[in-house]
Amino acid sequence: MILYPKHDLKSNCDYIIVLGALVDKTKISKSLKDRLDTCIDYIDKTNQNTTIVVSGGRGRGEDITEASAMRNYLISKGIDKDMIIMEDKSTTTKENFEFSKKIIEDRSNKKIESLKIKVITTDFHTLRSKIIAQKIGYKQIVFYTSKSNFKLSILNYTREFFALICNLIFNY
C-alpha cells in the first residue's frame, strides 16, 4: 500500500473521478480539500479539457452531499461548472465506482474499459480503490493522489490495511 504508484501526472485522461470524503454539515474536510486541490493541480498542469466526476453521497452529519460540496469548492477555485458532473448517491468506494461508471458510460456512449480514467483520492486509499475499480470493469485506470496528513498516516494506513483485507476476503 505504501509503495503502490500514486502520482501519475504524465498521462492524459478522458475523465477524472474525485472520490468523496467527509463533509461537516456543508464544510469540506481537510482530506477532501486536499483531493480537490490535487484535482485542480492535475488540470492546471496536464489536462484542461477533461470532465470531472465528483463522487459522494450524503452521510451522517452532512447537510449536503459530498458531490455538491466538491462541486461548490471546485467552482469557487475557478473550475468551469460545465466540466463537473455530480454522482451524489454513493456511500462507499464500491458505489463511487459503480455509479460513476454508469454516468460516464451514459454520457460518453462508450464502455468504461475503453476510456482512460484518472482517479483522485488520498494516497493510503489507492491500492484498494484500484482493486475495487478493476472488479467493476475499469481497465485504463491511473491515480493522482493527495498526500495524507502525516499525523494521521499511521491510523489511515492501518485502517485501510484492514479494509483491504476485508475486501479481499469477502470479495467486495
XYZ file of C-alpha atoms in Angstrom:
172
model
C 0.000 0.000 0.000
C 2.791 2.403 0.856
C 4.833 1.738 -2.282
C 1.945 1.471 -4.730
C 2.251 4.063 -7.574
C 0.148 7.071 -6.733
C 1.172 10.128 -8.638
C 0.708 9.734 -12.398
C 0.884 13.262 -13.761
C 2.077 12.291 -17.243
C -0.933 10.556 -18.745
C -3.983 12.374 -20.054
C -7.427 11.001 -19.363
C -10.974 11.096 -20.666
C -12.497 11.516 -17.203
C -11.344 12.304 -13.690
C -13.174 10.759 -10.751
C -12.645 12.509 -7.423
C -13.667 10.187 -4.593
C -15.613 11.788 -1.775
C -14.628 12.193 1.853
C -16.095 13.702 4.985
C -18.171 16.871 4.847
C -19.074 18.542 8.145
C -22.569 19.934 7.534
C -21.552 21.889 4.377
C -17.812 22.351 5.009
C -15.328 20.046 3.306
C -12.765 18.240 5.442
C -9.028 18.772 5.067
C -8.747 15.392 3.362
C -11.412 16.298 0.814
C -9.886 19.752 0.258
C -6.535 18.079 -0.431
C -8.152 15.765 -3.000
C -9.840 18.689 -4.730
C -6.663 20.774 -4.742
C -4.875 17.775 -6.266
C -7.553 17.660 -8.979
C -7.040 21.352 -9.714
C -3.266 20.814 -9.797
C -3.635 17.968 -12.315
C -5.949 20.005 -14.543
C -3.658 23.037 -14.427
C -0.538 21.012 -15.258
C -1.792 18.374 -17.656
C -5.338 18.221 -18.907
C -7.565 21.269 -19.048
C -10.108 19.633 -21.362
C -11.317 16.725 -19.302
C -14.542 16.061 -17.435
C -14.536 15.760 -13.656
C -16.901 13.397 -11.871
C -17.226 14.328 -8.204
C -18.464 11.236 -6.416
C -20.049 11.043 -2.987
C -23.475 10.929 -1.399
C -24.706 12.289 1.882
C -23.629 10.672 5.137
C -24.284 11.292 8.801
C -23.571 14.877 9.833
C -23.644 16.096 6.242
C -26.259 18.690 5.272
C -25.359 18.385 1.586
C -23.895 15.588 -0.492
C -20.148 15.246 -0.759
C -20.526 15.725 -4.526
C -22.312 19.058 -4.006
C -19.646 20.255 -1.593
C -16.907 19.221 -4.028
C -18.599 20.904 -6.974
C -19.050 24.116 -4.981
C -15.385 24.109 -3.958
C -14.098 23.496 -7.489
C -16.267 26.273 -8.907
C -15.075 28.645 -6.163
C -11.499 27.902 -7.309
C -12.228 28.786 -10.934
C -13.114 25.405 -12.451
C -15.802 25.772 -15.133
C -19.078 24.309 -13.840
C -19.639 22.654 -17.232
C -16.557 20.470 -16.624
C -18.124 18.933 -13.494
C -20.597 16.067 -13.254
C -22.038 15.066 -9.888
C -22.502 11.491 -8.733
C -24.344 12.084 -5.466
C -25.790 8.720 -4.426
C -22.754 6.675 -3.347
C -21.849 5.944 0.264
C -18.946 3.510 -0.273
C -15.892 3.320 -2.522
C -17.517 0.471 -4.433
C -20.611 2.601 -5.061
C -18.395 5.560 -6.070
C -17.041 3.450 -8.919
C -20.309 1.701 -9.835
C -22.401 4.864 -10.009
C -19.656 6.901 -11.700
C -19.265 4.142 -14.300
C -22.940 4.375 -15.229
C -22.799 8.175 -15.519
C -19.629 8.082 -17.627
C -20.896 5.326 -19.944
C -24.245 7.062 -20.440
C -22.551 10.391 -21.168
C -19.838 9.072 -23.491
C -21.740 6.211 -25.171
C -18.616 4.115 -24.563
C -17.845 1.227 -22.262
C -15.741 2.130 -19.237
C -12.986 -0.287 -20.253
C -12.293 1.769 -23.390
C -11.896 5.066 -21.505
C -8.856 6.459 -19.708
C -9.868 7.271 -16.146
C -7.782 9.231 -13.639
C -8.854 8.709 -10.023
C -8.080 11.257 -7.365
C -8.122 10.109 -3.777
C -5.742 10.131 -0.810
C -2.502 8.119 -1.024
C -3.464 5.454 1.539
C -6.668 4.683 -0.384
C -5.082 3.951 -3.773
C -4.461 0.200 -3.787
C -7.902 -0.795 -2.504
C -9.551 1.706 -4.850
C -7.775 0.203 -7.839
C -8.766 -3.348 -6.860
C -12.414 -2.321 -6.484
C -12.418 -0.346 -9.754
C -10.918 -3.228 -11.712
C -13.546 -5.644 -10.376
C -16.230 -3.263 -11.645
C -14.681 -3.122 -15.130
C -12.314 -0.162 -15.191
C -9.302 -1.181 -17.301
C -7.397 2.036 -18.075
C -7.230 3.494 -14.593
C -4.427 5.534 -13.036
C -4.160 7.580 -9.878
C -3.055 11.069 -8.996
C -3.297 11.297 -5.230
C -3.096 13.775 -2.432
C -0.828 13.019 0.497
C -2.403 12.019 3.768
C -1.916 14.065 6.884
C 1.385 12.897 8.384
C -0.012 12.931 11.913
C -2.843 10.626 10.853
C -0.933 8.460 8.370
C -0.353 5.513 10.719
C -4.042 5.439 11.636
C -5.146 5.850 7.995
C -2.820 3.167 6.627
C -3.743 0.750 9.439
C -7.457 1.257 8.897
C -7.022 0.937 5.130
C -4.980 -2.270 5.572
C -7.887 -3.913 7.396
C -10.377 -2.594 4.837
C -8.218 -4.091 2.070
C -8.085 -7.465 3.844
C -11.882 -7.430 4.278
C -12.307 -6.573 0.589
C -10.081 -9.467 -0.425
C -11.691 -11.983 1.945
C -15.297 -11.046 1.226
C -14.696 -10.279 -2.477
C -16.119 -6.790 -2.035
